[in-house]
């Protein structure tokens, strides 16, 4: 069963400057016999007291200002940072899409990068070769797949990365805001595929500053502020509280219909007020 | 009943919170071992990355990875000839010795120098993709192994040319002085356990020093500063036989140099020399102690590496 359980988790980053990141201070500090505050490494509390329980079918959006802890939270949910206090238990195969430049070798072709990404996400080379046609079809990159990645635009990289993560049937999909670089037509296609994926097998956590993306992909939301969860609830209420206005109110009726929404605010249990 | 809008509920409300488990520690042996076994299971990943590293270095050059072989050939030939003149030794036995010495040293120092950078060099991947950390250690060792295989071509050529002089009993010093070496024979096969032992030692060095270097960035600088000294302190371009006096003292001191024993278990079988039992003992002991420390570091600091890089 796919789930993410986080209990009172905190993530503290030690910040080593050039001086403290050496043995010199460690030794000299001890020899002097004074272990004062100057000897301690400064810490950034990126996340504090996060308690969260996500289950199969959850599609959670993360909102918050820059530096509020969204990306750190995503990395913790992906299992990259293990909490310094508290605990996090992740059950299921995770597929994250963070910075699109990382984990892709600019000199290698699209095909080769697809294979490497797949290997990192726990697939075998053979399994990735079988999915190659599907990824090429979905990403619409065509002949570009045999070109080095450095010739790709940001949007093309997003297409490639989304093609890989959606083709391997992950159970937990973690997306950072970078995916906003794709055009509207592709987003339509990606939305259907992501929604089908989440329905089929798992859960989605998505950080974004775009109301539109959040509404397309998520059904609930978390508002992060100063490393803490300020609010958790239905997407519409959280967005309303965060933005100070209802983002749905000026939306054309046809979009609302497509998203299965009505013009009036929705409560967390799905009823309309 | 009117449902309560969730913004009225404090975020850390206990309503639907599951029962907290008995604090599962991030510092446990089981997670350290799970990381290592998952690392080995991801064979395709590190094998691919290691091979990609080699191809990347020689991308768009005409000869490609063949440059590795050429570079080694030139170094071994030049240094071998030079030192044979300086030390006044038989060139037909000394040149194979220097060649194999260089090849083994390149592997050893590669495991050490690039092992220090194992986690630092993979910073981006560690921060962006969840994968067992031992994958990066295996990537480093595998890359060095591939370089070694390229360099062995030089050995094959040199051994073929000088087969006549190292296939029977020989001495390195002129006029039959010095240690009598048995020459190439079935003991050649000892190179397999020899290599495995050296690679095993490379593994713990990469893991343990990789973790320490990630936290203390001075360590790679220290090793870089003394690597040249280590090279000359290890008999690669000289042997105890070529010393003019106090050979016993030199050998006694040399026995305290672990690098000497590591070089010896791989080099000796390839040029028909005998391996002292002490060399095997030192290499095995080194592997056991080293892996003990590496596992301890892995248990305690595995979860910290992504914070440190």
XYZ file of C-alpha atoms in Angstrom:
582
model
C 0.000 0.000 0.000
C 1.346 3.371 -1.028
C 1.669 5.843 1.806
C 3.788 8.593 3.277
C 3.731 9.065 7.038
C 5.653 11.915 8.611
C 5.771 12.498 12.335
C 7.016 15.768 13.881
C 9.788 15.885 11.343
C 12.315 18.688 11.234
C 15.071 19.305 8.730
C 18.041 21.372 9.901
C 20.812 22.255 7.504
C 24.242 22.765 8.966
C 25.933 25.673 7.208
C 29.657 25.141 7.091
C 31.535 28.199 6.033
C 35.057 27.875 4.711
C 36.487 28.018 8.196
C 34.299 25.650 10.111
C 34.309 23.141 7.292
C 37.880 22.177 8.090
C 39.678 20.143 10.656
C 41.593 23.202 11.776
C 38.788 24.538 13.904
C 37.797 21.131 15.160
C 41.307 20.514 16.447
C 42.219 23.990 17.566
C 38.852 24.420 19.208
C 39.399 21.325 21.326
C 42.991 22.155 22.164
C 42.007 25.541 23.501
C 39.603 23.847 25.876
C 36.851 26.331 25.086
C 33.907 24.932 23.277
C 31.805 27.969 22.894
C 29.103 29.056 20.527
C 31.676 30.170 17.974
C 32.650 26.549 17.591
C 29.165 25.447 16.618
C 28.010 25.227 13.080
C 25.172 27.613 12.297
C 21.946 25.868 11.376
C 19.075 26.712 9.093
C 15.806 25.229 10.217
C 14.326 24.488 6.826
C 11.390 22.444 8.123
C 9.885 22.323 11.577
C 7.385 19.921 13.117
C 5.884 18.541 9.969
C 3.220 15.931 10.558
C 1.608 14.538 7.494
C -0.158 11.453 6.304
C -0.651 10.863 2.590
C -2.397 7.903 1.049
C -3.231 6.373 -2.273
C -5.114 8.820 -4.505
C -3.992 11.992 -2.758
C -3.021 14.807 -5.097
C -1.466 17.467 -2.938
C -0.350 20.914 -4.053
C 2.268 22.849 -2.121
C 1.991 26.610 -1.988
C 4.044 29.206 -0.162
C 6.518 32.013 -0.638
C 10.034 31.517 -1.910
C 12.085 29.876 0.785
C 9.048 28.633 2.680
C 10.337 25.055 2.592
C 8.411 23.626 -0.359
C 11.371 22.098 -2.129
C 12.896 20.829 1.090
C 9.602 19.194 1.994
C 9.449 17.571 -1.436
C 12.977 16.270 -0.987
C 12.090 14.874 2.393
C 9.037 13.162 0.948
C 11.233 11.724 -1.806
C 13.546 10.233 0.816
C 16.527 12.387 -0.093
C 16.702 14.189 3.239
C 15.988 12.009 6.224
C 14.539 14.212 8.980
C 17.040 15.365 11.595
C 14.333 15.033 14.245
C 11.110 13.100 14.061
C 10.631 10.488 11.395
C 9.346 9.910 7.902
C 8.243 6.620 6.454
C 7.795 6.362 2.711
C 6.198 3.263 1.225
C 6.150 3.010 -2.521
C 8.333 3.668 -5.525
C 9.211 7.352 -5.682
C 9.775 9.263 -8.905
C 10.831 12.879 -8.348
C 11.258 15.630 -10.906
C 13.273 18.460 -9.354
C 15.810 20.617 -11.087
C 15.675 19.527 -14.700
C 19.342 20.202 -15.364
C 20.485 17.691 -12.777
C 20.713 14.010 -13.477
C 20.762 14.785 -17.162
C 24.079 14.833 -18.923
C 24.008 17.708 -21.439
C 26.406 15.913 -23.769
C 24.351 12.740 -23.978
C 21.452 12.188 -26.316
C 17.838 12.175 -25.209
C 17.703 8.394 -25.547
C 20.700 7.871 -23.297
C 19.363 10.298 -20.720
C 16.048 8.459 -20.701
C 17.884 5.231 -19.925
C 19.955 6.791 -17.126
C 16.900 8.426 -15.536
C 15.064 5.127 -15.727
C 17.957 3.271 -14.114
C 17.955 5.786 -11.261
C 14.249 5.218 -10.776
C 14.786 1.494 -10.373
C 14.084 0.247 -13.893
C 16.317 -1.997 -15.937
C 17.844 -0.987 -19.246
C 15.611 -3.442 -21.064
C 12.439 -2.094 -19.465
C 13.420 1.414 -20.504
C 14.098 0.339 -24.081
C 10.596 -1.130 -24.236
C 9.141 2.187 -23.076
C 11.208 4.257 -25.485
C 8.517 4.452 -28.169
C 5.913 5.432 -25.636
C 8.138 8.207 -24.236
C 9.051 9.461 -27.709
C 5.367 9.495 -28.615
C 4.278 11.312 -25.477
C 7.082 13.882 -25.410
C 6.681 14.633 -29.170
C 10.432 15.140 -29.363
C 10.819 13.006 -32.467
C 14.287 13.143 -33.996
C 15.484 15.400 -31.216
C 15.818 12.342 -29.006
C 19.026 11.453 -30.773
C 20.427 14.959 -30.213
C 22.504 15.936 -27.151
C 20.373 17.352 -24.349
C 22.291 20.643 -24.446
C 20.400 21.475 -27.636
C 17.045 21.212 -25.828
C 14.978 24.098 -24.556
C 13.747 24.053 -20.959
C 10.284 22.989 -22.086
C 11.725 20.111 -24.065
C 13.607 18.908 -21.014
C 10.403 19.017 -19.008
C 8.693 16.937 -21.681
C 11.457 14.378 -21.529
C 11.500 14.215 -17.724
C 7.701 13.924 -17.525
C 7.753 11.302 -20.252
C 10.137 9.191 -18.207
C 8.430 9.489 -14.830
C 4.969 8.865 -16.203
C 6.042 5.890 -18.296
C 7.489 3.888 -15.433
C 4.320 3.711 -13.313
C 5.715 5.207 -10.118
C 3.621 4.999 -6.981
C 4.656 8.356 -5.586
C 5.159 11.220 -7.996
C 6.917 14.326 -6.726
C 7.037 17.390 -8.969
C 8.770 20.682 -8.312
C 7.700 23.945 -9.915
C 10.093 23.561 -12.855
C 7.482 21.760 -14.915
C 5.671 25.033 -15.513
C 7.859 25.560 -18.575
C 5.717 23.519 -20.945
C 3.144 24.931 -23.344
C -0.604 24.708 -22.818
C -1.226 21.954 -25.354
C 1.329 19.703 -23.777
C 0.015 20.479 -20.334
C -3.406 19.127 -21.376
C -1.802 15.912 -22.440
C 0.343 15.701 -19.325
C -2.629 16.366 -17.085
C -4.598 13.429 -18.425
C -1.623 11.178 -18.110
C -0.726 12.337 -14.598
C -4.315 12.032 -13.437
C -4.596 8.535 -14.874
C -1.331 7.641 -13.185
C -2.401 8.904 -9.790
C -5.788 7.134 -10.058
C -4.119 3.907 -11.057
C -1.329 3.608 -8.640
C -0.471 6.303 -6.218
C -0.163 9.796 -5.001
C 1.145 13.101 -6.244
C 2.803 15.988 -4.462
C 3.301 19.089 -6.556
C 4.834 22.452 -5.685
C 3.839 25.360 -7.868
C 3.167 29.064 -7.954
C 0.654 28.658 -10.740
C -3.008 28.410 -9.712
C -3.803 26.922 -13.058
C -1.390 24.005 -12.729
C -2.457 23.362 -9.172
C -6.112 23.286 -10.154
C -5.401 20.958 -13.020
C -3.462 18.447 -10.984
C -4.345 18.663 -7.304
C -7.352 18.123 -5.075
C -5.896 19.258 -1.777
C -3.149 21.605 -0.730
C -0.634 22.479 1.940
C 0.416 26.034 2.631
C 4.031 26.186 3.752
C 5.296 29.181 5.656
C 8.684 29.570 7.350
C 9.301 25.854 7.298
C 6.016 24.973 8.927
C 2.662 23.825 7.648
C 0.466 26.842 8.012
C -2.621 25.239 6.602
C -3.769 21.961 5.155
C -7.059 21.426 3.405
C -8.976 21.490 0.154
C -7.159 23.159 -2.702
C -9.694 25.939 -3.078
C -9.742 26.999 0.551
C -5.992 26.899 0.897
C -5.520 28.931 -2.251
C -8.176 31.375 -1.108
C -6.502 31.801 2.261
C -3.030 32.026 0.753
C -3.900 34.486 -2.014
C -6.527 36.373 -0.098
C -9.106 35.809 -2.867
C -10.877 32.881 -4.428
C -8.846 31.907 -7.498
C -11.847 30.093 -8.940
C -14.199 33.032 -8.979
C -13.040 34.615 -12.226
C -12.686 31.373 -14.041
C -14.705 30.766 -17.206
C -17.607 28.369 -16.756
C -16.218 25.890 -19.263
C -12.979 25.477 -17.284
C -14.949 24.983 -14.106
C -17.045 22.344 -15.814
C -14.002 20.557 -17.080
C -12.447 20.521 -13.630
C -15.755 19.312 -12.208
C -16.231 22.373 -10.049
C -18.993 24.792 -9.332
C -18.695 28.533 -8.951
C -19.054 28.430 -5.203
C -16.396 27.494 -2.625
C -15.860 23.825 -1.892
C -15.379 22.423 1.571
C -12.810 19.780 2.362
C -15.350 16.966 2.384
C -16.244 17.769 -1.200
C -19.572 19.485 -0.509
C -20.266 22.904 -1.799
C -21.137 25.613 0.644
C -23.676 18.596 11.180
C -21.900 21.404 9.420
C -18.462 20.357 8.271
C -15.632 22.373 9.738
C -13.578 24.173 7.104
C -10.066 22.921 7.485
C -8.488 26.337 7.861
C -10.138 26.485 11.276
C -8.307 23.341 12.268
C -4.757 23.820 13.438
C -2.379 22.126 11.012
C -0.875 19.902 13.655
C -4.292 18.687 14.731
C -4.259 15.157 16.042
C -7.604 14.160 14.536
C -6.410 11.960 11.705
C -2.871 11.523 12.839
C -1.655 7.926 12.888
C -0.053 6.473 15.976
C 3.578 7.479 16.112
C 5.911 4.525 15.709
C 8.764 3.747 18.053
C 11.234 6.272 16.619
C 12.827 4.318 13.750
C 16.415 5.431 13.827
C 18.165 6.742 10.766
C 21.374 5.450 12.353
C 20.801 1.724 12.206
C 22.906 -1.144 10.953
C 20.005 -2.527 8.976
C 19.693 0.666 6.933
C 23.424 0.798 6.298
C 23.382 -2.787 5.032
C 20.173 -2.190 3.071
C 21.906 0.703 1.310
C 24.870 -1.457 0.352
C 22.815 -4.413 -0.859
C 20.522 -2.087 -2.836
C 23.651 -0.518 -4.293
C 24.900 -3.860 -5.538
C 21.445 -4.725 -6.857
C 21.535 -1.554 -8.985
C 24.353 -3.095 -10.994
C 23.131 -1.716 -14.313
C 23.056 1.816 -12.939
C 26.627 2.080 -11.642
C 28.012 0.013 -14.485
C 26.371 2.406 -16.941
C 27.503 5.531 -15.054
C 31.065 4.268 -14.716
C 31.304 3.461 -18.405
C 29.701 6.786 -19.280
C 32.393 8.578 -17.213
C 35.102 7.021 -19.369
C 33.329 7.810 -22.636
C 32.662 11.360 -21.437
C 36.345 12.091 -20.857
C 37.248 11.174 -24.398
C 34.163 12.464 -26.148
C 34.856 13.827 -29.611
C 38.509 12.753 -29.605
C 39.382 10.512 -32.523
C 41.086 7.730 -30.596
C 38.723 7.933 -27.623
C 39.532 5.770 -24.592
C 42.531 4.418 -26.481
C 44.283 7.552 -25.171
C 44.258 5.949 -21.725
C 46.319 3.074 -23.086
C 48.645 5.353 -25.050
C 49.234 7.607 -22.044
C 50.135 4.667 -19.861
C 52.397 3.212 -22.542
C 54.354 6.449 -22.944
C 54.714 6.970 -19.181
C 55.827 3.407 -18.496
C 58.261 3.298 -21.401
C 59.837 6.691 -20.678
C 60.124 6.243 -16.924
C 61.237 2.626 -17.279
C 64.091 3.563 -19.624
C 65.134 6.551 -17.533
C 65.220 4.705 -14.236
C 66.894 1.671 -15.774
C 69.743 4.016 -16.753
C 69.835 5.825 -13.415
C 69.728 2.654 -11.345
C 71.881 0.590 -13.743
C 69.602 -2.463 -13.889
C 68.621 -5.009 -16.551
C 66.210 -3.211 -18.790
C 64.477 -6.372 -20.031
C 63.350 -7.274 -16.494
C 63.060 -3.750 -15.117
C 60.781 -2.359 -17.823
C 58.006 -4.946 -17.219
C 58.366 -4.235 -13.488
C 57.926 -0.485 -13.935
C 55.068 -0.921 -16.413
C 53.028 -3.170 -14.129
C 53.954 -1.000 -11.151
C 52.534 2.059 -12.892
C 49.378 0.242 -13.929
C 48.687 -0.983 -10.399
C 49.608 2.383 -8.886
C 47.236 4.177 -11.245
C 44.423 1.934 -10.060
C 45.328 2.365 -6.387
C 45.807 6.118 -6.465
C 42.681 6.455 -8.621
C 40.609 4.617 -6.023
C 42.099 6.860 -3.339
C 41.946 10.266 -5.053
C 38.609 9.815 -6.788
C 37.283 7.868 -3.801
C 37.727 11.020 -1.719
C 35.509 12.857 -4.189
C 32.920 10.083 -4.438
C 30.085 11.978 -2.779
C 31.317 15.512 -3.466
C 31.444 14.853 -7.219
C 27.919 13.408 -7.201
C 26.408 16.287 -5.241
C 23.780 17.055 -7.872
C 22.554 13.498 -8.181
C 22.513 12.939 -4.416
C 20.367 16.042 -3.890
C 17.952 15.343 -6.706
C 17.423 11.633 -7.074
C 16.888 9.166 -4.265
C 19.372 6.315 -4.754
C 21.510 4.180 -2.445
C 24.749 6.024 -1.665
C 26.825 2.910 -2.261
C 25.917 3.267 -5.946
C 28.376 6.180 -6.132
C 31.118 4.176 -4.418
C 30.608 1.345 -6.889
C 30.604 3.843 -9.746
C 34.029 5.124 -8.640
C 35.541 1.647 -8.244
C 34.031 0.444 -11.508
C 35.400 3.459 -13.388
C 38.877 2.704 -12.022
C 38.481 -0.952 -12.983
C 37.633 0.018 -16.555
C 40.694 2.287 -16.681
C 42.740 -0.623 -15.361
C 41.466 -2.871 -18.143
C 42.523 -0.292 -20.730
C 45.961 -0.068 -19.152
C 46.364 -3.835 -19.089
C 46.712 -3.708 -22.865
C 50.097 -2.068 -22.273
C 50.985 -4.930 -19.936
C 50.076 -7.525 -22.563
C 52.317 -5.824 -25.150
C 55.244 -5.389 -22.756
C 54.909 -8.945 -21.429
C 54.886 -10.279 -24.987
C 58.040 -8.350 -25.915
C 59.989 -9.308 -22.785
C 58.487 -12.770 -22.346
C 61.888 -14.320 -22.961
C 63.453 -12.551 -19.991
C 60.722 -12.938 -17.361
C 59.453 -16.432 -18.207
C 62.317 -18.106 -16.307
C 64.179 -17.429 -13.100
C 65.657 -13.926 -13.144
C 67.086 -11.128 -11.026
C 66.487 -7.461 -11.469
C 69.963 -6.223 -10.564
C 72.754 -6.869 -13.102
C 75.196 -9.788 -12.835
C 72.728 -12.060 -11.065
C 72.719 -10.053 -7.816
C 69.588 -9.376 -5.834
C 66.503 -11.465 -5.164
C 66.004 -14.450 -7.451
C 62.494 -14.325 -8.923
C 60.819 -17.554 -10.045
C 59.546 -16.148 -13.366
C 56.076 -16.410 -14.901
C 54.207 -19.622 -14.091
C 50.920 -20.821 -12.690
C 51.278 -18.282 -9.889
C 50.115 -15.839 -12.565
C 46.548 -16.763 -11.597
C 47.077 -15.203 -8.169
C 46.439 -11.898 -9.907
C 42.699 -12.600 -9.640
C 42.524 -12.780 -5.831
C 45.133 -10.023 -5.772
C 42.960 -7.694 -7.815
C 39.822 -8.559 -5.830
C 41.624 -7.780 -2.598
C 42.868 -4.435 -3.886
C 39.408 -3.524 -5.246
C 37.863 -4.500 -1.905
C 40.272 -2.130 -0.188
C 39.465 0.556 -2.748
C 35.801 0.131 -1.805
C 36.199 0.938 1.863
C 38.619 3.770 1.151
C 36.101 5.346 -1.194
C 33.242 4.901 1.260
C 34.998 5.918 4.482
C 37.221 8.700 3.161
C 34.405 9.782 0.841
C 32.159 10.381 3.870
C 34.904 12.116 5.883
C 35.927 14.312 2.933
C 32.338 15.381 2.375
C 32.265 16.731 5.912
C 35.864 17.987 6.118
C 36.950 19.406 2.790
C 40.590 19.558 3.864
C 41.077 15.813 3.618
C 41.276 15.669 -0.212
C 43.841 18.500 -0.079
C 45.942 16.601 2.465
C 45.958 13.448 0.340
C 46.698 15.464 -2.811
C 49.658 17.033 -1.037
C 51.205 13.724 -0.036
C 50.272 11.479 -2.973
C 53.544 12.211 -4.791
C 55.479 11.322 -1.664
C 53.541 8.076 -1.328
C 54.424 7.255 -4.930
C 58.153 7.602 -4.316
C 57.892 5.858 -0.967
C 56.417 2.813 -2.663
C 58.698 0.738 -4.901
C 57.264 1.518 -8.331
C 60.253 3.028 -10.138
C 62.783 1.410 -7.793
C 63.108 -1.833 -5.869
C 64.931 -2.835 -2.734
C 67.299 -4.760 -5.018
C 68.446 -1.540 -6.639
C 69.464 0.073 -3.353
C 73.192 0.032 -2.831
C 73.217 -0.453 0.953
C 71.060 -1.248 3.948
C 68.619 -3.381 2.001
C 67.381 -5.143 5.141
C 66.558 -1.874 6.856
C 64.804 -0.607 3.739
C 62.730 -3.794 3.477
C 61.830 -3.584 7.169
C 60.618 -0.012 6.750
C 58.811 -0.887 3.558
C 56.855 -3.610 5.334
C 55.108 -0.849 7.253
C 53.858 0.744 4.032
C 50.425 -0.760 3.289
C 50.578 0.581 -0.268
C 53.636 -1.613 -0.891
C 51.657 -4.737 0.004
C 48.656 -3.650 -2.073
C 50.871 -3.063 -5.099
C 52.690 -6.307 -4.495
C 49.665 -8.673 -4.470
C 48.685 -7.436 -7.930
C 52.065 -6.749 -9.488
C 54.050 -9.812 -8.422
C 51.864 -12.446 -10.188
C 51.974 -10.470 -13.431
C 55.771 -10.396 -13.668
C 56.549 -13.783 -12.164
C 57.612 -12.627 -8.722
C 56.874 -14.229 -5.413
C 54.347 -12.698 -2.986
C 55.422 -12.672 0.642
C 52.770 -14.166 2.951
C 53.028 -10.896 4.900
C 51.590 -9.009 1.903
C 48.491 -11.220 1.830
C 48.052 -10.882 5.579
C 48.390 -7.096 5.493
C 45.943 -6.740 2.580
C 43.338 -8.985 4.213
C 43.726 -7.293 7.595
C 43.473 -3.886 5.938
C 40.265 -4.902 4.168
C 38.694 -6.219 7.383
C 39.584 -3.239 9.553
C 38.802 -0.759 6.777
C 35.388 -2.204 6.038
C 34.620 -2.286 9.758
C 35.283 1.455 9.941
C 33.506 2.161 6.652
C 30.379 0.334 7.830
C 30.477 2.210 11.107
C 30.710 5.508 9.233
C 27.900 4.376 6.954
C 25.699 3.497 9.920
C 26.247 6.808 11.669
C 26.539 9.293 8.817
C 24.682 7.764 5.840
C 21.676 10.017 6.355
C 23.886 13.074 6.837
C 25.650 12.905 3.489
C 22.836 14.580 1.565
C 23.023 17.437 4.099
C 26.789 17.763 3.805
C 27.377 17.673 0.068
